[in-house]
Short mmCIF file of C-alpha atoms in Angstrom, two decimals:
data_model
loop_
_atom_site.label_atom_id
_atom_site.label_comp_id
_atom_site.label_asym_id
_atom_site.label_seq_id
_atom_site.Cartn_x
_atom_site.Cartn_y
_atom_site.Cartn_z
CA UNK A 1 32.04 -18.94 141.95
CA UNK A 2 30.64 -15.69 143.20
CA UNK A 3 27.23 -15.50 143.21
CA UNK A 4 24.78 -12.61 142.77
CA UNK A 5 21.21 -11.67 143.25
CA UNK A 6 19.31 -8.67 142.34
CA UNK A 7 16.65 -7.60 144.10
CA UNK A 8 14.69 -5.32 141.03
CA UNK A 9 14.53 -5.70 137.85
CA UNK A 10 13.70 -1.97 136.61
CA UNK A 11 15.82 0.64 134.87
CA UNK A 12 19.08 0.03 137.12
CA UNK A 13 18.15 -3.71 138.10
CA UNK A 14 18.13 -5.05 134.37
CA UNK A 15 21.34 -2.90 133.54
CA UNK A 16 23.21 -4.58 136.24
CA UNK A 17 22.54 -7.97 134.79
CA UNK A 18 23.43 -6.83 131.99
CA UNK A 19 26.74 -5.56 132.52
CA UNK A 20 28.09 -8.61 134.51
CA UNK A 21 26.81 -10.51 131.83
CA UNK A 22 28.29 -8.64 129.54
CA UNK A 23 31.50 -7.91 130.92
CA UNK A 24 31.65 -11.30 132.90
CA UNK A 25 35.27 -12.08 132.11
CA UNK A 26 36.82 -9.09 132.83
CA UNK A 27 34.71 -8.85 136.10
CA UNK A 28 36.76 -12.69 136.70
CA UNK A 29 39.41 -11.48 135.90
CA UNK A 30 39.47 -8.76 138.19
CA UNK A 31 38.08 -10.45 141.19
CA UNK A 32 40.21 -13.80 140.12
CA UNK A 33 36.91 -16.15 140.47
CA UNK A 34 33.75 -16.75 138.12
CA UNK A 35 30.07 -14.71 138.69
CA UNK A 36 27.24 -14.89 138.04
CA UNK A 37 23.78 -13.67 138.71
CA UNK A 38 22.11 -16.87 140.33
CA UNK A 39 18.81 -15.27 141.13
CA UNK A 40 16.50 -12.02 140.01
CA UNK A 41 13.55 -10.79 143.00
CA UNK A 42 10.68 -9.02 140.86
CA UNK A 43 7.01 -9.57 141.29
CA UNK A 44 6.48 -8.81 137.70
CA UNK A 45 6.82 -11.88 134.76
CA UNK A 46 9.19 -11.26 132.02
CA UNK A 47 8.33 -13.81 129.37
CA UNK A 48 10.82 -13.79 126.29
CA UNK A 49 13.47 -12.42 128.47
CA UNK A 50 16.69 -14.57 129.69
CA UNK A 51 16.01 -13.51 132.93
CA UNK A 52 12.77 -15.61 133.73
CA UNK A 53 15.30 -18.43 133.95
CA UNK A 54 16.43 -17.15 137.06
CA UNK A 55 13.43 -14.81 138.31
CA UNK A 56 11.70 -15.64 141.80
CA UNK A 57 9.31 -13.75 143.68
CA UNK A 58 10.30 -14.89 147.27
CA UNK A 59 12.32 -13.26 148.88
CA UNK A 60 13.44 -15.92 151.37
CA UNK A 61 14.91 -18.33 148.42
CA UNK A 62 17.94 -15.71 148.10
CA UNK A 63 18.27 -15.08 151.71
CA UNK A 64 18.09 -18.66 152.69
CA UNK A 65 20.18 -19.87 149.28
CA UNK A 66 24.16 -20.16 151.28
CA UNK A 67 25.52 -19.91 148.25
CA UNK A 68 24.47 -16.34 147.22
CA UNK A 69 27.31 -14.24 148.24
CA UNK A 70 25.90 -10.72 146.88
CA UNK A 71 22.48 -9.19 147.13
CA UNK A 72 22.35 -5.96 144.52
CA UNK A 73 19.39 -3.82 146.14
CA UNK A 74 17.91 -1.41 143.18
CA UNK A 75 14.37 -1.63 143.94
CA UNK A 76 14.08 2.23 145.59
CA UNK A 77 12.09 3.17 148.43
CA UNK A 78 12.80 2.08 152.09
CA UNK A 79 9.91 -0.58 152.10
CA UNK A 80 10.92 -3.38 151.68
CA UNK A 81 13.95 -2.67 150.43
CA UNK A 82 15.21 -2.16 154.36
CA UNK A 83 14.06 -5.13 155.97
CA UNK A 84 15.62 -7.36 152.63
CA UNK A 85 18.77 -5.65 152.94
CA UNK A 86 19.34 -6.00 157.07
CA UNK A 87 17.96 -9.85 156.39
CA UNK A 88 20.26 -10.00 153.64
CA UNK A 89 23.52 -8.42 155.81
CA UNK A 90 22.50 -10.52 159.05
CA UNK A 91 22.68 -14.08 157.11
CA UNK A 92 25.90 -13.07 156.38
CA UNK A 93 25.44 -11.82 152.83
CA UNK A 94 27.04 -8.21 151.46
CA UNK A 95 24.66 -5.63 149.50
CA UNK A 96 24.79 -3.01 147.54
CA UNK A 97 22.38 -0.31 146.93
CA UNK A 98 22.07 2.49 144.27
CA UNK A 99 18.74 3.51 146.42
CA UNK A 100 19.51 7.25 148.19
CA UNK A 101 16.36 7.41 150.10
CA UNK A 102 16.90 3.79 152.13
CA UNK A 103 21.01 4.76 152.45
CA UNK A 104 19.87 9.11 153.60
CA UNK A 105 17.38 7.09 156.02
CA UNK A 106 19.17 3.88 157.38
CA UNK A 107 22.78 3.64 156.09
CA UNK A 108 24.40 3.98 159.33
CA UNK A 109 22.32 0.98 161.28
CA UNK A 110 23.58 -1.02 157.51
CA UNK A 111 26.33 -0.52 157.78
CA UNK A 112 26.91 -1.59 161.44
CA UNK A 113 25.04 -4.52 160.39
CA UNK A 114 27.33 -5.39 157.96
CA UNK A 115 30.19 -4.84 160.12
CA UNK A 116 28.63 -6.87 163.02
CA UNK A 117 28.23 -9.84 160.17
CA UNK A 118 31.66 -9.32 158.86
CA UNK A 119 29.91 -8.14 155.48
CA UNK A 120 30.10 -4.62 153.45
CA UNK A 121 26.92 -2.16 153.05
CA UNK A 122 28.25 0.18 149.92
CA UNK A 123 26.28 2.77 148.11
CA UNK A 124 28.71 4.06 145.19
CA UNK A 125 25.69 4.64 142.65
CA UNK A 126 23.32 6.33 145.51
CA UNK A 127 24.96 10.14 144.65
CA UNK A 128 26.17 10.95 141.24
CA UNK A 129 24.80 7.81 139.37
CA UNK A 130 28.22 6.86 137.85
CA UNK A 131 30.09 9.14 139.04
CA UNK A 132 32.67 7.35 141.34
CA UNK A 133 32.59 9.67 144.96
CA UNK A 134 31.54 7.47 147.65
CA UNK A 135 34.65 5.47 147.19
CA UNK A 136 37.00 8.05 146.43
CA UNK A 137 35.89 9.94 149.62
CA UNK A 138 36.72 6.99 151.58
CA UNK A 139 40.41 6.45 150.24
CA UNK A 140 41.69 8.98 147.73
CA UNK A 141 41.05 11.74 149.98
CA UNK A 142 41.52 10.22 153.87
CA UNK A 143 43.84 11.88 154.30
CA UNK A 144 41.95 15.71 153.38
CA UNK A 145 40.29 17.57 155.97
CA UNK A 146 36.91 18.31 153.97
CA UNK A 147 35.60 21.73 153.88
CA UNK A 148 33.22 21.58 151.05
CA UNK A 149 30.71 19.49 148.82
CA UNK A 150 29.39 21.12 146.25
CA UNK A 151 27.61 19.76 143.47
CA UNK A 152 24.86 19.86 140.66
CA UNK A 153 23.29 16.31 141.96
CA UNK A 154 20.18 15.66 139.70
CA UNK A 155 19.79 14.99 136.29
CA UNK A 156 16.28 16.21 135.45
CA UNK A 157 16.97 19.23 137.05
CA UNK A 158 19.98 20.11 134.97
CA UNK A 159 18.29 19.45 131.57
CA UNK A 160 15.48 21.72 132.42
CA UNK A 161 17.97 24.59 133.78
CA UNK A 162 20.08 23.87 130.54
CA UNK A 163 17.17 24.03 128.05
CA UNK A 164 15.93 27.24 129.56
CA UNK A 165 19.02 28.94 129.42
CA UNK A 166 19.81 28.45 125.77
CA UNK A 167 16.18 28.74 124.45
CA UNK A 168 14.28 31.26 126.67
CA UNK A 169 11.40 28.40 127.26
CA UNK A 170 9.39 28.06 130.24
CA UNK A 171 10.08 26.07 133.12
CA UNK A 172 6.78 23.93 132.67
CA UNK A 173 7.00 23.76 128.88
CA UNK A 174 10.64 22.58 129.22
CA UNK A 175 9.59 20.49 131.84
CA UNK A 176 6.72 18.52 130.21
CA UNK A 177 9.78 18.32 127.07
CA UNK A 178 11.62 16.62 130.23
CA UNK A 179 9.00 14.07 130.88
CA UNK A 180 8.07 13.01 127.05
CA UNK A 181 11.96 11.92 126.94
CA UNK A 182 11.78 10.43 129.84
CA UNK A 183 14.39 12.54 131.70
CA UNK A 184 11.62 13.37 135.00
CA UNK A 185 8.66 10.79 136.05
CA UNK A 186 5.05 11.29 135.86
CA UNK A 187 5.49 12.97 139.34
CA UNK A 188 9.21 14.78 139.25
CA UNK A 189 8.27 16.40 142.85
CA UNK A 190 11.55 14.92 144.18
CA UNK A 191 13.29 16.47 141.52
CA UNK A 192 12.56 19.92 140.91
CA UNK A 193 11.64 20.39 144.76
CA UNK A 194 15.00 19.73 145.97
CA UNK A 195 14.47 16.26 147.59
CA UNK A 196 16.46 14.00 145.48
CA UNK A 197 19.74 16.33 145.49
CA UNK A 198 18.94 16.90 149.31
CA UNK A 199 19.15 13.49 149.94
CA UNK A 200 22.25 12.79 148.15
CA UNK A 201 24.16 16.05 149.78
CA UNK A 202 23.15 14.27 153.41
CA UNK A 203 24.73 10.91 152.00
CA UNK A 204 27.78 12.72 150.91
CA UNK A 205 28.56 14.75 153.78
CA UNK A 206 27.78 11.81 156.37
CA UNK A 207 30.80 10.40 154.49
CA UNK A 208 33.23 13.62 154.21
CA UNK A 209 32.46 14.99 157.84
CA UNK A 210 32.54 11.38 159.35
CA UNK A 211 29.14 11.82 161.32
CA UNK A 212 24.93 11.10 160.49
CA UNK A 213 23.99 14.14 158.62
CA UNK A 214 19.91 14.06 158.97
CA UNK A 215 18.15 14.92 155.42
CA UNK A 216 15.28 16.29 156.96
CA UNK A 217 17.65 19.35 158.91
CA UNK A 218 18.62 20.58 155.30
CA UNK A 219 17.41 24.06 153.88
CA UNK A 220 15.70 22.55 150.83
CA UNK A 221 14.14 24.96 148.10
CA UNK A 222 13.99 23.61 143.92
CA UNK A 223 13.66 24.85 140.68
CA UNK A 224 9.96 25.92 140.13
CA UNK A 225 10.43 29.16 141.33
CA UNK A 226 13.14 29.91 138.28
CA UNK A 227 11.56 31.79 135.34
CA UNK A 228 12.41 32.62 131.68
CA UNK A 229 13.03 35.80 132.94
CA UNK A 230 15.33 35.02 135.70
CA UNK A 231 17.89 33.53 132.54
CA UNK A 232 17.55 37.07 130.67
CA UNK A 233 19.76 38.11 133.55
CA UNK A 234 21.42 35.34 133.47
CA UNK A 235 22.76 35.50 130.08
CA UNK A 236 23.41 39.08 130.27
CA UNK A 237 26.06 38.65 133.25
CA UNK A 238 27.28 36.00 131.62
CA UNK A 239 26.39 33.58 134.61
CA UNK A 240 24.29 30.48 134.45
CA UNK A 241 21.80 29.19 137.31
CA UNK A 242 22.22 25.51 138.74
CA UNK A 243 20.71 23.86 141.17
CA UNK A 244 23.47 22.61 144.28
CA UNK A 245 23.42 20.83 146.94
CA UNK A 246 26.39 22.13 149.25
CA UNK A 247 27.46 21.69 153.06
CA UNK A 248 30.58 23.56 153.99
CA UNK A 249 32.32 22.67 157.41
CA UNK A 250 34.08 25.99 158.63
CA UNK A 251 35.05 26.69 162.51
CA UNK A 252 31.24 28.04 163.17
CA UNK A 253 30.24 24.70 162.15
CA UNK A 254 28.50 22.70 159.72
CA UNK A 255 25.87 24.49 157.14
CA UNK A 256 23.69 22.31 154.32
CA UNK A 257 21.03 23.67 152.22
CA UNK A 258 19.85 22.60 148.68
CA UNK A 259 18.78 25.40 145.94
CA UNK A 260 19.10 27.31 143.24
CA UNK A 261 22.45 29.24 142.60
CA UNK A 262 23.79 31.68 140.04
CA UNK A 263 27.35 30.56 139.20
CA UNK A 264 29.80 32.52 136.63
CA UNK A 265 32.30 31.15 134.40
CA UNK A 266 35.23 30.99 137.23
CA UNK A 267 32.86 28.05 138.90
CA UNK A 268 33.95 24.80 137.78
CA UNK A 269 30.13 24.01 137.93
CA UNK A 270 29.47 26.61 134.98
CA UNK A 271 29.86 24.66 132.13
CA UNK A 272 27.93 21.30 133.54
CA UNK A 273 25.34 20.84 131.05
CA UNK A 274 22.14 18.67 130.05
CA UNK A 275 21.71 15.58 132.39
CA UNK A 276 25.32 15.38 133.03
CA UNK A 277 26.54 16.02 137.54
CA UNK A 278 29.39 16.95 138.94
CA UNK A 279 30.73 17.31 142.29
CA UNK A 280 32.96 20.05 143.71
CA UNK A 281 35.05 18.48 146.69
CA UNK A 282 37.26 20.74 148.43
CA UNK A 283 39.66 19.50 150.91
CA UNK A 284 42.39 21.21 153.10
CA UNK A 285 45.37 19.70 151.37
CA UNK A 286 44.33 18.64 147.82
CA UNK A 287 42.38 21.99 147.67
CA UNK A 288 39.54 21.74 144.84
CA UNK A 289 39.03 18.86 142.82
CA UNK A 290 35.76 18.01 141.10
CA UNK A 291 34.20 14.50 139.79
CA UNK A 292 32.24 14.71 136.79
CA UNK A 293 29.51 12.43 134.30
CA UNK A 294 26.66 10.99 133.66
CA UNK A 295 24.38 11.57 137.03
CA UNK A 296 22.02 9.11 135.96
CA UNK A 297 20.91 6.49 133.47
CA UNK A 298 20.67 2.43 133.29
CA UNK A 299 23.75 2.00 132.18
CA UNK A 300 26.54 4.86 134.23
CA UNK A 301 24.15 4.11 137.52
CA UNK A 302 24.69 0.32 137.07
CA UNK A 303 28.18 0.34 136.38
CA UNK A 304 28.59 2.05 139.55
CA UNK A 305 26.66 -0.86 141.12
CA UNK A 306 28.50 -3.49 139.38
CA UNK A 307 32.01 -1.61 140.85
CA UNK A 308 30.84 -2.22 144.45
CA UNK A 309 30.31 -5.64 143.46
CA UNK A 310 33.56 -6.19 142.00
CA UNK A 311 34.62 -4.75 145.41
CA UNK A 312 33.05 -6.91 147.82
CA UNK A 313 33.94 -9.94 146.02
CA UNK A 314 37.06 -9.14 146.67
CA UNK A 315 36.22 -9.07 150.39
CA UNK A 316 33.04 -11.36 150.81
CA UNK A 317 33.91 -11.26 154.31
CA UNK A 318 35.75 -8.84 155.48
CA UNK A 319 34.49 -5.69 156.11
CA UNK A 320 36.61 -2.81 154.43
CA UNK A 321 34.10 0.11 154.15
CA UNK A 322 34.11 3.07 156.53
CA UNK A 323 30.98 3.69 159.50
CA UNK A 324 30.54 7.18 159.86
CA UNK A 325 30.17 8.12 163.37
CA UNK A 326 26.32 7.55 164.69
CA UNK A 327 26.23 11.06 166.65
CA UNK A 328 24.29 13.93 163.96
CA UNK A 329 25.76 16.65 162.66
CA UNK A 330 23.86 19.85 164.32
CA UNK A 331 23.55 22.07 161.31
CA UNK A 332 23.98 25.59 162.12
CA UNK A 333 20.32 27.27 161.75
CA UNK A 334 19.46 28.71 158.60
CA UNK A 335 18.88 31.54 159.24
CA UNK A 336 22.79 31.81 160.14
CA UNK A 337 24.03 30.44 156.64
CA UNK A 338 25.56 32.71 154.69
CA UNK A 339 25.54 33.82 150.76
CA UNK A 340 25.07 36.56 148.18
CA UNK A 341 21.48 36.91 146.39
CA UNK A 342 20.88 37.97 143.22
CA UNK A 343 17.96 40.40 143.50
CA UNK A 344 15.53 41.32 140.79
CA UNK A 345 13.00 44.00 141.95
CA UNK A 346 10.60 46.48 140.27
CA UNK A 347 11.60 49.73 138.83
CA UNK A 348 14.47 51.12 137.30
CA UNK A 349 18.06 51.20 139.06
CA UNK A 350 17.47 54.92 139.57
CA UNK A 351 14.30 54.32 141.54
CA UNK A 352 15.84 51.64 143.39
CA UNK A 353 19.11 53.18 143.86
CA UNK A 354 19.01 54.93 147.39
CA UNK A 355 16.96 52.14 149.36
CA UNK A 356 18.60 49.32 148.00
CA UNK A 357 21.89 50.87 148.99
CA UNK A 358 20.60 51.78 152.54
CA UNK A 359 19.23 47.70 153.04
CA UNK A 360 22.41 45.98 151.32
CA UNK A 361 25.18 47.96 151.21
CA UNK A 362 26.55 49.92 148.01
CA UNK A 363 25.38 47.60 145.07
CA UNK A 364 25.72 47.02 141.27
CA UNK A 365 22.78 47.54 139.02
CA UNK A 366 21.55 45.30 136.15
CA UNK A 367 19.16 46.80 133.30
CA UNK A 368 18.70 44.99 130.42
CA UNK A 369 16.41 45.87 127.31
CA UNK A 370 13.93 43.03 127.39
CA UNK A 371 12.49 43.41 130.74
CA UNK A 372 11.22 46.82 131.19
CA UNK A 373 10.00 48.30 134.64
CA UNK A 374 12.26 46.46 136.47
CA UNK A 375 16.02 45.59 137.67
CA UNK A 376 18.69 43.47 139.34
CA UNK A 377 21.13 43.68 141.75
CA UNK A 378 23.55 41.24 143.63
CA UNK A 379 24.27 41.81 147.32
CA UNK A 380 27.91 40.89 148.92
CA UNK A 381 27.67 38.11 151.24
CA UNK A 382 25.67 38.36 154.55
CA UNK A 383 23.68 35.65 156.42
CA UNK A 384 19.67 34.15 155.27
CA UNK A 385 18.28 36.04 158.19
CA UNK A 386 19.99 39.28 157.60
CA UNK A 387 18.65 39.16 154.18
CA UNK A 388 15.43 37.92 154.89
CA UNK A 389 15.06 41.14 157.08
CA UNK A 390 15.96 43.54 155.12
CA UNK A 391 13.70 41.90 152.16
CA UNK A 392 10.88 42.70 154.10
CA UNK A 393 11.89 46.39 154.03
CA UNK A 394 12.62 46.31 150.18
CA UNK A 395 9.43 47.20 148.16
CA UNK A 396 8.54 45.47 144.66
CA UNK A 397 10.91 42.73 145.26
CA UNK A 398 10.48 40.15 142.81
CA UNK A 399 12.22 37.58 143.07
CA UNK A 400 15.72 36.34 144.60
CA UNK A 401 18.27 33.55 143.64
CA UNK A 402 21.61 33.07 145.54
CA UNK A 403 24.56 33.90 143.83
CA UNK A 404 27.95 32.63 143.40
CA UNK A 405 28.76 35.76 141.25
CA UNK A 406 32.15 36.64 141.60
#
């Protein structure tokens, strides 16, 4: 019997319960021994629910219980979540997390942990909800070189981009729409700033570049700068804005940033709609491939959970998951990156004609009926800093969004 506790009985806590109970046999079968889940760790009471059987509120009876083989970590932040999970690992016990912040902050010292205890540390449903990447990174594509990750990472963010496009709405009435259907929390700061994506683009690229990539060195800008307006040009060139998070290893180095991007239809990213992610991997043999579904969500983010379960009880003690390499990745500086920027600026192309050509470089002009007063241009690629510069120079500028245009 392989036993399982779950530290967390929220959104993705309850919906890993429930699929092991629910797909309990095939789980056994796949693993070729029963599970269960022996124990729950909430502080909360859940009276009427199954669960109460098995709920506790001490810690210590799971970590001191020898016959609990799994601990299932969903409870989110680093406190306490770290300390359970290194107590956890260092009785000799394998967890799994779906929590990005603890894995962005601590997953290397886990994961030695685990490997010091002969255990696994995996974090499948910590980027992509249930999108399978973590694994597929570490075996499906060992054998690539990676040059890029790409990908539309967050949920909330995508709805609101999607329902702005299509209906012209503002970005705070579609995001108040976001938070009635529950789609962004009460504070969505880490959303549609850039943090949650930012963290998951660290995670990812510790894992495809094979070193500690450090969260906090990321270029990190969101979505509340985007207006209606913005997506009048948008539709017009046919393009659509998402937001990525990308790192790109080239022979200068290694360059991360999280923000806003306009993308036409030859992205594979274009037609990524609603609260659905996807993730662009691009590696020096395979060339582009891209991993697509439901980003978040009880159900996708536990199945992804419940997979690194089936996983480890397959190998409840040996350790078979990768350690990326503890030395950090020095980004190179921002100001260095390099991209196109879609440009919108006041006054007509005519009036802008001569000094936007004399800051950028000969450019293509965007009118369009609605907006009057005003116009758009893309630039060809060039680095943050060169742009920034010649920004300064570049009167009426309204607003800019990095492009992808082809």
């Amino acid at each position: 019997m392989v036993n399982v506790a779950v530290l967390g009985y929220g959104t993705v806590g309850s919906g890993v319960v429930e699929v092991i109970n629910t797909n309990r046999e095939l789980i056994a079968h796949n693993i070729k021994d029963d599970i269960q889940v022996k124990y729950v760790l909430d502080l909360r009471e859940f009276p009427g629910d199954p669960v109460e059987k098995i709920l506790v509120h001490d810690f210590d009876v799971i970590v001191n219980d020898p016959e609990v083989d799994i601990v299932v970590e969903t409870m989110g932040g680093v406190h306490p979540a770290l300390e359970f999970s290194m107590k956890a690992l260092e009785a000799g016990k394998n967890v799994c997390t779906s929590n990005k912040e603890l894995v962005a902050s601590h997953g290397y010292e886990l994961m030695s942990a685990a490997a010091a205890n002969n255990v696994n540390y995996m974090f499948e449903a910590s980027c992509g909800g249930g999108i399978p990447i973590i694994r597929p990174l570490y075996t499906s594509l060992a054998a690539d070189r990676i040059e890029e990750i790409t990908g539309i990472m967050n949920g909330t963010t995508n709805y609101i981009l999607t329902k702005m496009y299509y209906e012209g709405a503002d970005f705070a009435d579609v995001l108040r729409e976001a938070q009635e259907k529950g789609y962004a929390e009460k504070n969505p700061s880490a959303d549609i700033e850039g943090y949650d994506p930012c963290r998951k683009i660290a995670i990812l690229s510790s894992v495809a570049f094979d070193r500690q990539m450090d969260y906090n060195d990321i270029y990190t800008e969101g979505i509340t700068g985007i207006t209606a307006e913005d997506f009048i040009y948008a539709r017009a060139l046919n393009a659509r804005i998402r937001l990525f998070g990308t790192s790109t290893s080239t022979e200068e180095g290694v360059s991360a940033m999280v923000a806003p991007f306009m993308i036409d239809a030859s992205s594979p990213l274009y037609s990524v709609d609603d609260v659905f992610n996807a993730i662009f991997v691009k590696g020096n043999m395979l060339g582009d491939s891209m991993f697509y579904g439901r980003g978040a969500g009880k159900l996708p983010t536990a199945s992804a959970v419940a997979g690194d379960v089936v996983d480890m009880a397959r190998n409840l003690h040996n350790t078979v998951n990768k350690i990326w390499d503890s030395s950090k990745i020095e980004l190179i500086p921002h100001e260095y990156a390099k991209n196109a920027f879609f440009v919108r600026v006041k006054g007509s192309a005519d009036e802008n004609r001569d000094v936007v050509n004399s800051l950028f470089g000969k450019v293509v002009f965007t009118e369009v009926p609605e907006l009057v007063n005003e116009c758009a241009f893309v630039t060809g690629i060039m680095t943050e800093g060169e742009f920034a510069s010649a920004a300064e120079k570049l009167p009426g500028m309204i607003t800019r969004i990095r492009s992808r245009l082809a």
